[in-house]
XYZ file of C-alpha atoms in Angstrom:
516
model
C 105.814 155.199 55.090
C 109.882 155.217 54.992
C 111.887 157.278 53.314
C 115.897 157.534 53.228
C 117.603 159.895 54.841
C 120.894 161.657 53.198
C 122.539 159.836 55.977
C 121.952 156.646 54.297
C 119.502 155.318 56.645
C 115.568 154.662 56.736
C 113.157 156.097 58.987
C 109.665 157.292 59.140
C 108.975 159.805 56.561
C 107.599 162.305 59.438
C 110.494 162.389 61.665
C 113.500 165.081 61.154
C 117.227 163.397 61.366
C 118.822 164.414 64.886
C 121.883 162.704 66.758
C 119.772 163.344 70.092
C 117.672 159.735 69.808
C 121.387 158.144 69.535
C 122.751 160.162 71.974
C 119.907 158.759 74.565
C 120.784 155.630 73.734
C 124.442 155.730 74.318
C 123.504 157.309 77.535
C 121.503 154.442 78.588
C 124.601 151.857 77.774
C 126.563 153.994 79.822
C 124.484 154.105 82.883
C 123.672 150.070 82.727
C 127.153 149.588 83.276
C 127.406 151.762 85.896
C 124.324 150.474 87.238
C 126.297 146.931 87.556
C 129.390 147.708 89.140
C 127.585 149.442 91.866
C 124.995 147.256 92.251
C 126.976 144.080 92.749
C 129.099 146.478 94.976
C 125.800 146.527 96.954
C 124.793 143.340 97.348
C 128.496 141.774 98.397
C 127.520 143.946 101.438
C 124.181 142.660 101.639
C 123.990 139.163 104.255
C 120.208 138.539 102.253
C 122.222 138.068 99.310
C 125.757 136.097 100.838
C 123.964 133.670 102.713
C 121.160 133.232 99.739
C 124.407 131.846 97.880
C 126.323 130.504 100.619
C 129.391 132.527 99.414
C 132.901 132.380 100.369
C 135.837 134.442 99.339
C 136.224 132.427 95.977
C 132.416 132.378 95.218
C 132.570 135.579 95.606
C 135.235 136.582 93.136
C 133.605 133.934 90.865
C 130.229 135.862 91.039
C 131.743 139.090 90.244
C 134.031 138.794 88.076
C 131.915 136.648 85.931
C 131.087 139.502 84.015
C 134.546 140.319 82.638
C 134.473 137.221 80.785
C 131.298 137.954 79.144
C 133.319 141.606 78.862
C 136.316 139.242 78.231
C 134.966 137.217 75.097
C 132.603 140.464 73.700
C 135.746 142.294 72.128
C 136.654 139.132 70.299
C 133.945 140.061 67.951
C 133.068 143.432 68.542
C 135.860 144.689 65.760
C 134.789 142.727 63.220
C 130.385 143.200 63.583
C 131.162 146.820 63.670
C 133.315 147.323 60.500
C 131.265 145.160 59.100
C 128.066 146.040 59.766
C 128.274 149.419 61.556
C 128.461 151.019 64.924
C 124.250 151.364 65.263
C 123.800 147.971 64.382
C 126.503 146.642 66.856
C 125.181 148.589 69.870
C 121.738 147.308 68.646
C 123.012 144.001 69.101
C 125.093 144.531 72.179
C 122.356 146.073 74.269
C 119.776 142.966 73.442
C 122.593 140.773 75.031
C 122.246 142.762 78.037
C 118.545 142.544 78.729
C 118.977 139.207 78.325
C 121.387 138.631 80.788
C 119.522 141.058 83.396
C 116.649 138.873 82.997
C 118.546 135.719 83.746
C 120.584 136.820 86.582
C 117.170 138.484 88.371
C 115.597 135.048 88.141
C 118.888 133.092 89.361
C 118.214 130.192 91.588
C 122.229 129.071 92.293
C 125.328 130.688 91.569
C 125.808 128.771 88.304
C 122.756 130.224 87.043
C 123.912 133.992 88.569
C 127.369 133.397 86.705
C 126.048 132.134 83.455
C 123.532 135.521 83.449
C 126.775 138.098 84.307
C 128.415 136.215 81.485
C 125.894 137.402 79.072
C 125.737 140.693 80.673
C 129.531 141.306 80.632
C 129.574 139.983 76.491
C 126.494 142.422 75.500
C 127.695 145.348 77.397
C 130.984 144.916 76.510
C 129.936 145.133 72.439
C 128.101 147.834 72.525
C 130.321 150.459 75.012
C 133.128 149.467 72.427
C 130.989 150.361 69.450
C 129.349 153.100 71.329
C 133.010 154.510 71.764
C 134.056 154.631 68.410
C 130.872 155.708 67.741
C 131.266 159.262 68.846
C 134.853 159.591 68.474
C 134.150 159.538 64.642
C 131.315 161.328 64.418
C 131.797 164.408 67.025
C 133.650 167.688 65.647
C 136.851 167.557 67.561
C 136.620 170.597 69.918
C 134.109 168.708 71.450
C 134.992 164.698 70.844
C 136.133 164.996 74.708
C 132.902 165.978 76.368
C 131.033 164.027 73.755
C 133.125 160.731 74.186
C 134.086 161.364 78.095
C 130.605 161.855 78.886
C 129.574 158.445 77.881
C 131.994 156.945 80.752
C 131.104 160.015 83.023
C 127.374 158.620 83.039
C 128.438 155.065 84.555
C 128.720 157.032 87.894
C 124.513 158.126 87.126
C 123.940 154.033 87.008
C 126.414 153.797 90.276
C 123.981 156.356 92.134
C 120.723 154.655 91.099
C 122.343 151.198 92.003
C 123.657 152.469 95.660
C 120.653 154.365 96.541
C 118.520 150.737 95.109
C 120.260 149.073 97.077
C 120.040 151.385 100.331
C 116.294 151.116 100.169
C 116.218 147.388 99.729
C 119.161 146.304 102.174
C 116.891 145.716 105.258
C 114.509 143.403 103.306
C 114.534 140.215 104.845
C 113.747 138.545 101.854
C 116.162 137.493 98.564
C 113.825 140.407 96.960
C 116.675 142.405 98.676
C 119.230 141.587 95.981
C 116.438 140.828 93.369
C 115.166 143.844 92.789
C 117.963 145.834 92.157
C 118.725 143.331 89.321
C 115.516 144.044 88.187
C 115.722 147.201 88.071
C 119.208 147.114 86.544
C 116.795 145.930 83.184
C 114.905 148.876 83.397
C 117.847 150.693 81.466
C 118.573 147.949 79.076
C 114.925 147.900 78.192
C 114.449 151.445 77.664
C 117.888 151.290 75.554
C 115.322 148.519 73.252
C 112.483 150.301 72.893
C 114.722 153.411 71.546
C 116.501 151.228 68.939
C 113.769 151.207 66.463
C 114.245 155.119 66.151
C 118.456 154.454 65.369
C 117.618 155.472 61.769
C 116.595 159.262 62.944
C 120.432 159.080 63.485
C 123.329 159.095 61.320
C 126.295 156.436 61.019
C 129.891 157.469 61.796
C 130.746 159.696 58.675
C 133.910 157.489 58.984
C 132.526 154.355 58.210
C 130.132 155.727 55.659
C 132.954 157.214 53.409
C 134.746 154.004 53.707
C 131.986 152.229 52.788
C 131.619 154.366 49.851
C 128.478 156.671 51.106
C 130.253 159.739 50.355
C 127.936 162.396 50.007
C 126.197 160.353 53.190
C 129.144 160.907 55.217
C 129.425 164.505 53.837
C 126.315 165.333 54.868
C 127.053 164.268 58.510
C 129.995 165.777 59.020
C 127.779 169.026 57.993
C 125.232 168.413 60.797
C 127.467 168.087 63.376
C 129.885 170.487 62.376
C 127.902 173.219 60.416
C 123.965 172.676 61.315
C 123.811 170.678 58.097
C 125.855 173.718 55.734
C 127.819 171.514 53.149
C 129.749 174.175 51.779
C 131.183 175.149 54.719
C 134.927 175.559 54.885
C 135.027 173.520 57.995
C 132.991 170.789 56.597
C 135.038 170.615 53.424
C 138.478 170.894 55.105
C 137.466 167.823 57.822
C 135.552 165.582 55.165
C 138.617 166.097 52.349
C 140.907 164.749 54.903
C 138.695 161.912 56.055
C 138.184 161.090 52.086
C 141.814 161.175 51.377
C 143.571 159.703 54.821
C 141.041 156.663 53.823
C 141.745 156.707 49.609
C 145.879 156.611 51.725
C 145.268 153.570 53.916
C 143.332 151.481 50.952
C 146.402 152.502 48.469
C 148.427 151.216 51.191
C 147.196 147.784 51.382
C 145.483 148.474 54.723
C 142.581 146.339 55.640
C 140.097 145.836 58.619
C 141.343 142.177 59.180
C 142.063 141.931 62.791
C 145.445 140.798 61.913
C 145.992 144.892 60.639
C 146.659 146.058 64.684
C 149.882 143.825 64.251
C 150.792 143.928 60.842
C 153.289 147.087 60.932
C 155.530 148.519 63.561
C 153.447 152.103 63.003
C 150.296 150.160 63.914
C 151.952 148.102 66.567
C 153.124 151.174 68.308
C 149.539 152.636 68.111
C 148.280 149.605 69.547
C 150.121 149.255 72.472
C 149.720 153.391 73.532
C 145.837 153.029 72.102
C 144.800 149.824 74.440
C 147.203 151.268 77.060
C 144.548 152.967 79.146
C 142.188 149.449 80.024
C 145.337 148.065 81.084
C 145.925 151.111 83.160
C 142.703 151.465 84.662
C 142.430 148.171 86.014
C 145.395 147.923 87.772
C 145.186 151.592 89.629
C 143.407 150.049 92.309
C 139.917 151.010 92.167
C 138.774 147.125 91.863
C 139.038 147.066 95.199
C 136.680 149.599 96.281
C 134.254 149.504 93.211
C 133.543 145.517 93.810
C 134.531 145.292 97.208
C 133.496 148.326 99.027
C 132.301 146.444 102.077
C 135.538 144.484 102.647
C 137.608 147.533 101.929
C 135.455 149.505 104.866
C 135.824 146.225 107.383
C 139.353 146.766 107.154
C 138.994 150.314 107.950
C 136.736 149.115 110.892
C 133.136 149.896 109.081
C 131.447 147.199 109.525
C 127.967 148.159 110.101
C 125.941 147.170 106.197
C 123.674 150.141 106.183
C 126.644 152.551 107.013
C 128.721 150.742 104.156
C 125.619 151.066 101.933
C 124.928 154.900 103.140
C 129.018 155.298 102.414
C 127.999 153.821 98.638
C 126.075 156.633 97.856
C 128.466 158.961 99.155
C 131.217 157.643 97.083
C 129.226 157.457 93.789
C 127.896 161.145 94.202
C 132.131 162.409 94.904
C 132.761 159.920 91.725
C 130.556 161.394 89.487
C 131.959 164.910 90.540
C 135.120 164.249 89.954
C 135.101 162.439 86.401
C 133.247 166.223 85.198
C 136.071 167.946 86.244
C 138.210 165.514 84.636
C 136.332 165.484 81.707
C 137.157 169.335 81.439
C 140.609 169.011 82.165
C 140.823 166.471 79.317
C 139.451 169.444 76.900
C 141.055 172.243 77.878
C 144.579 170.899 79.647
C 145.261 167.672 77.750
C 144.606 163.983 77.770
C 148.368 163.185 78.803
C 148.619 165.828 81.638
C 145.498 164.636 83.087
C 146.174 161.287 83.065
C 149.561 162.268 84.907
C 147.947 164.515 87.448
C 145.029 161.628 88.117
C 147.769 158.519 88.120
C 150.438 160.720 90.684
C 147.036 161.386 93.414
C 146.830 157.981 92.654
C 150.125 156.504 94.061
C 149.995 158.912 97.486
C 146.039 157.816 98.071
C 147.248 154.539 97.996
C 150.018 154.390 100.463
C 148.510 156.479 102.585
C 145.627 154.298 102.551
C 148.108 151.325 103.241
C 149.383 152.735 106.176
C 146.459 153.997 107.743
C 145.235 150.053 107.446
C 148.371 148.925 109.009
C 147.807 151.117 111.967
C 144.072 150.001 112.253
C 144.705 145.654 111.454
C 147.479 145.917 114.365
C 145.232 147.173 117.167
C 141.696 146.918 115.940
C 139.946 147.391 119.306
C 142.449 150.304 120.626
C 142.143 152.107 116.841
C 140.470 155.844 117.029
C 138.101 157.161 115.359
C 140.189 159.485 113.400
C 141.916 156.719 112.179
C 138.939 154.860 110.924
C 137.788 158.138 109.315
C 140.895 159.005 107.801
C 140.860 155.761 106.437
C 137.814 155.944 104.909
C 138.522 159.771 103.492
C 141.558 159.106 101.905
C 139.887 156.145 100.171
C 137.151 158.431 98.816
C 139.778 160.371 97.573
C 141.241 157.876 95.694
C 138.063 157.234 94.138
C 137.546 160.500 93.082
C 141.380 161.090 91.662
C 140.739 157.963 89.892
C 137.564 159.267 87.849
C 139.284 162.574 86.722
C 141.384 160.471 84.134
C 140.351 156.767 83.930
C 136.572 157.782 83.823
C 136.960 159.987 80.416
C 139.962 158.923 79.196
C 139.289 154.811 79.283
C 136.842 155.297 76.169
C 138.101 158.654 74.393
C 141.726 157.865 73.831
C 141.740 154.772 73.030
C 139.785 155.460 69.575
C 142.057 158.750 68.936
C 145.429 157.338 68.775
C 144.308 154.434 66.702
C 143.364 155.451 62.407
C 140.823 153.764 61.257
C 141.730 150.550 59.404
C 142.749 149.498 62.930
C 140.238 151.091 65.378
C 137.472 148.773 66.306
C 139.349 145.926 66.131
C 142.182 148.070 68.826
C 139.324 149.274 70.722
C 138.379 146.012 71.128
C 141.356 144.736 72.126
C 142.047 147.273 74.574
C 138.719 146.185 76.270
C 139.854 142.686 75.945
C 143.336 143.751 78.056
C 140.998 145.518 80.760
C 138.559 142.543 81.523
C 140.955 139.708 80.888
C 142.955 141.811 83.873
C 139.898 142.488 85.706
C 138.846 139.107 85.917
C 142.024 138.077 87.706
C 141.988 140.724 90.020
C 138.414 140.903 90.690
C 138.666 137.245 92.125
C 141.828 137.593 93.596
C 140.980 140.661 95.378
C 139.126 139.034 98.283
C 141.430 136.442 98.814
C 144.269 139.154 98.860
C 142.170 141.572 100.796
C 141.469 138.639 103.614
C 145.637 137.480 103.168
C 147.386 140.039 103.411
C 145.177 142.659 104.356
C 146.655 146.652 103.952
C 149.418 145.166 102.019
C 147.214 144.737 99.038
C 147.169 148.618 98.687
C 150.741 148.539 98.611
C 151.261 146.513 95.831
C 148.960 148.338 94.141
C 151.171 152.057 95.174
C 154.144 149.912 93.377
C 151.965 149.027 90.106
C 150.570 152.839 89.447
C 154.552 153.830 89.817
C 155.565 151.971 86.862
C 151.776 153.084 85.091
C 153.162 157.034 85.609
C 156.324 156.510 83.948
C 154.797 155.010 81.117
C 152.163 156.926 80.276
C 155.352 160.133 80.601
C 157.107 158.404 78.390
C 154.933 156.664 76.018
C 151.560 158.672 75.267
C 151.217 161.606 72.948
C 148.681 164.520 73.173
C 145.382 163.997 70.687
C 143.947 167.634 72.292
C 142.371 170.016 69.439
C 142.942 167.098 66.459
C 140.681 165.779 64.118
C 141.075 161.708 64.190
C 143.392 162.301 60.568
C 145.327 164.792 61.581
C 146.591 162.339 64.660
C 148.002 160.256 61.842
C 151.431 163.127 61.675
C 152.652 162.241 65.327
C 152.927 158.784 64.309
C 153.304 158.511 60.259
C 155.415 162.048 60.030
C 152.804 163.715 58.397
C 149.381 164.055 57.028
C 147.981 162.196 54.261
C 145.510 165.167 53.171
C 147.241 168.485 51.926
C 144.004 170.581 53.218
C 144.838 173.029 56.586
C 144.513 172.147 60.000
C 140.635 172.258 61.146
C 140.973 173.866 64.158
C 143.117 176.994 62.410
C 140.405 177.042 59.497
C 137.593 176.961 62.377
C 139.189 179.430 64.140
C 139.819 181.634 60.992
C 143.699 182.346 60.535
C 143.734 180.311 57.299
C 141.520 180.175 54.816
C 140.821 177.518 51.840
C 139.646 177.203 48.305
C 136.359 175.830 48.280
C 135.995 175.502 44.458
C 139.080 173.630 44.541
C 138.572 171.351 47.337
C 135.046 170.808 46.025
C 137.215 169.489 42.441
C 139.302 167.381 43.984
C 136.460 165.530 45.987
C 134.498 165.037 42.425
C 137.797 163.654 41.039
C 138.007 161.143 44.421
C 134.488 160.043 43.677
C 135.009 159.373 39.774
C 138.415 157.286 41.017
C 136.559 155.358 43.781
C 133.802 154.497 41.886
C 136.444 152.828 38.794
C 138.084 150.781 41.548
C-alpha cells in the first residue's frame, strides 16, 4: 500500500521520510564519475588495452574525450527535464543513461563501439550530477550547503581510488579482461544507483521547486526537516521558507520564466551567468586534464615509464586527491568560496611552472637526468593535483547553483557544465598531441592560462559564505525581495521575529497564489 508523504511524494506506507536514501544515491553518481576519469586514466597506461585498439595519439584523445560530448550534449536538456519535471526524476533518468553506456562500452569490440558507449556515459552522467547539484544546494540549510554540496564532488576521488586500485590488480592480465573488467565494474555503481531509485519517494523534492510549483505546505514541511527535525513553527523555518515564498511570488511578478532564453534575457542575469558557469570554465583549463586522463604520458615525460609504477603512482595520487578536496571543502565553509578558490588557483600557477621546468631539465638530457629530478618531477605534480582539489573539487558544483536565483539555475547550471565539457573535449584530445609536440611547454601554457583565471575570479566573484540561496539575490539586485531577517542572525539568536505575523502573511501568499 502507498500513501503520500507531506513532501508531496508516494512511497510505501511503512517506510518513514528521510533524505539519507537520496543522499546514497547522490553519492553513488558522484563516485561513477570518479570511477571514469580514473579508470580510463588506467587503462591509457595499460599496453592490453592500446594495442587491443591499435591507438595512436588521436585515437586516443578520440576515446577519451568521447565522454564530454555525451557530457557536452547532456546540459542541453538537463535545465529544462529538471524544472520541468524535478531534480529526483532527472537524476532518475540520468543515472539509467549511465548503466547503459557502462554496459556498452564493457562489451566494445572497436573503438567506434567504445566511443559511441562513453557518449552515452558522458550524456547520463552529465544530467544527473547537474540535477544532483542543484539538488542539494536547494534543499540543504545553508550553514551546511558547503559540506552537503562539496561532498558530492569530494566523492569522485572514492570512484578514482576504486578505479586505480581496479586497475592495479588487473594491469598484468594478459588478456583484454585487463581493461574489461574495470568497465565492468565501473556498472557496479550505476546499478546500485538503480536499484535505490525505487525508494526516491522516502525523499523529499527541493523545497524550491515545490513552492514554485505551488506545493507550499510540501515545501514547508521540508525546509522543517532539514532545518528543524520536521518543527514547522520554528523561527528558522518560517524566516527561510517566507523568503523562498516571496523571492519566488518577486521573480513571477517580474515576468521571470524558466525558458532557457531567461540566463540571457537581463544584464542582472547575464552577469550571474557568466560568474555562475565561471568555475567549469575554470576548472578545465587549470591543467589537471593532463594528469587526470593522461597520467602515464605525463610520468614518461618525467622519465616513469615502468606501467605498474605509473599504475602504483595512480593510487597514490587519488588517495593525496581525495585528502586535499576535504580540506578544501572546509576551507570553503569556514574561510570562503572566493578566498579558496584564490589560494587553490595561486598553488596552481607555481606547481605548474615548476613542473615545466623540471621537464625541460629532464626532455634535454633524458639518459644523464637524476633521480631527484625525476622525483621532483613527479612530487610537484602530485602537488598540483592536490592544490587543484581544495577549490575546483567543491567549488565546481556548489557555486555554480549559489550565485544563480532560481528562474535561471538549472538551465545556468547546465550551461556551465556545457562550458566545462565543450572545453574538455578540445583539450582532452589535444592534450596528447601537445604533450608528444611540444613536450614541458604544454605546462607552460597552461602557468599563462591560470594567470589570467586568478585575476578574474579577484575581480569578478562575490562571496555566497553563510547565505541562504535568496538572500544572494542583494549582492546582485541591491537588496532582498523578502522583508523577513537574515537566517543566519535569527539562527544564531540576535534577532528575533513575529511568528504570528509571518505565519499571516504566508496565508495571505497562499489565498493570492491560488487566484492567479
Amino acid at each position: 500500500m502507498l500513501k503520500k508523504s507531506p513532501t508531496h511524494t508516494w512511497m510505501p506506507a511503512w517506510v518513514p521520510e528521510s533524505t539519507k536514501v537520496f543522499a546514497i544515491l547522490l553519492i553513488l553518481c558522484s563516485i561513477t564519475v570518479g570511477y571514469d576519469g580514473s579508470m580510463l586514466n588506467g587503462l591509457n597506461i595499460l599496453p592490453s588495452y592500446t594495442d587491443y585498439f591499435n591507438l595512436n595519439s588521436a585515437t586516443t584523445g578520440l576515446n577519451t574525450a568521447s565522454v564530454f560530448i555525451g557530457g557536452f550534449l547532456g546540459p542541453l536538456v538537463t535545465g529544462i527535464i529538471a524544472d520541468r519535471f524535478g531534480r529526483r526524476l532527472t537524476i532518475f533518468r540520468g543515472s539509467a543513461g549511465t548503466l547503459l553506456g557502462v554496459i556498452l562500452q564493457t562489451a566494445a569490440q572497436n573503438v567506434a563501439m567504445f566511443v559511441i558507449a562513453r557518449v552515452i556515459l558522458g550524456f547520463g552522467t552529465a544530467v544527473s550530477g547537474i540535477a544532483a547539484g542543484v539538488y542539494l544546494a536547494e534543499t540543504f540549510p545553508s550553514r551546511w550547503r558547503a559540506w552537503g554540496v562539496g561532498l558530492l564532488n569530494d566523492f569522485y576521488y572514492v570512484g578514482a581510488l576504486i578505479a586505480a586500485g581496479i586497475t592495479l590488480g588487473t594491469g598484468q592480465w594478459q588478456s583484454t579482461w585487463a581493461w574489461r573488467t574495470p568497465s565492468l565494474f565501473q556498472g557496479i555503481f550505476s546499478l546500485l544507483c538503480i536499484l535505490v531509485l525505487p525508494f526516491m519517494n522516502l525523499s523529499p523534492e527541493s523545497p524550491r521547486w515545490l513552492a514554485y510549483e505551488g506545493h507550499f505546505e510540501a515545501a514547508r514541511t521540508v525546509v522543517a526537516q532539514t532545518n528543524a527535525n520536521g518543527d514547522s513553527t520554528d523561527p528558522v523555518v518560517l524566516t527561510i521558507y517566507k523568503e523562498i515564498v516571496d523571492t519566488l511570488g518577486w521573480e513571477k511578478k517580474e515576468g521571470r520564466t524558466m525558458s532557457p532564453v531567461e540566463i540571457i534575457k537581463t544584464p542582472t542575469a547575464r552577469k550571474r551567468l557568466l560568474i555562475g558557469m565561471s568555475p567549469g570554465p575554470f576548472s578545465c583549463i587549470a591543467g589537471n586534464i593532463i594528469a587526470s586522463y593522461y597520467l602515464g604520458a605525463e610520468l614518461d615525460t618525467a622519465g616513469i615509464t615502468s606501467s605498474n609504477q605509473q599504475l602504483k603512482a595512480n593510487v597514490v595520487l587519488n588517495v593525496w586527491c581525495l585528502a586535499c578536496c576535504l580540506v578544501g571543502t572546509h576551507l570553503a565553509a569556514r574561510w570562503g568560496r572566493k578566498p579558496t578558490a584564490l589560494l587553490s588557483q595561486g598553488l596552481l600557477i607555481a606547481c605548474l611552472f615548476i613542473i615545466g621546468g623540471l621537464s625541460k631539465k629532464y626532455a634535454d638530457n633524458p639518459d644523464g637526468a637524476s633521480k631527484g629530478l625525476i622525483y621532483g618531477d613527479v612530487a610537484v605534480m602530485f602537488l598540483f593535483q592536490g592544490f587543484y582539489s581544495i577549490a575546483w573539487t567543491p567549488l565546481l558544483y556548489l557555486y555554480p547553483p549559489e550565485i544563480l536565483n532560481y528562474s535561471i539555475r538549472a538551465n545556468g547550471v547546465a550551461f556551465s557544465q556545457l562550458a566545462l565539457n565543450g572545453l574538455a573535449l578540445a583539450l582532452v584530445f589535444i592534450m596528447p598531441i601537445g604533450l608528444n609536440n611540444i613536450g614541458w611547454r604544454m605546462y607552460m601554457v597552461n602557468g599563462g592560462w591560470d594567470i589570467v583565471t586568478f585575476f578574474l575570479i579577484w575581480y569578478f566573484w562575490v562571496e555566497t559564505k553563510g547565505k541562504i540561496l535568496e538572500e544572494i539575490d542583494a549582492i546582485f539586485d541591491g537588496e532582498k525581495h523578502s522583508a523577513v531577517p537574515d537566517v543566519e542572525r535569527v539562527r544564531a539568536g540576535r534577532v528575533s521575529v513575529d511568528r504570528a505575523a509571518i505565519e499571516s502573511d504566508l496565508r495571505e501568499d497562499k489565498v493570492i497564489s491560488k487566484t492567479e
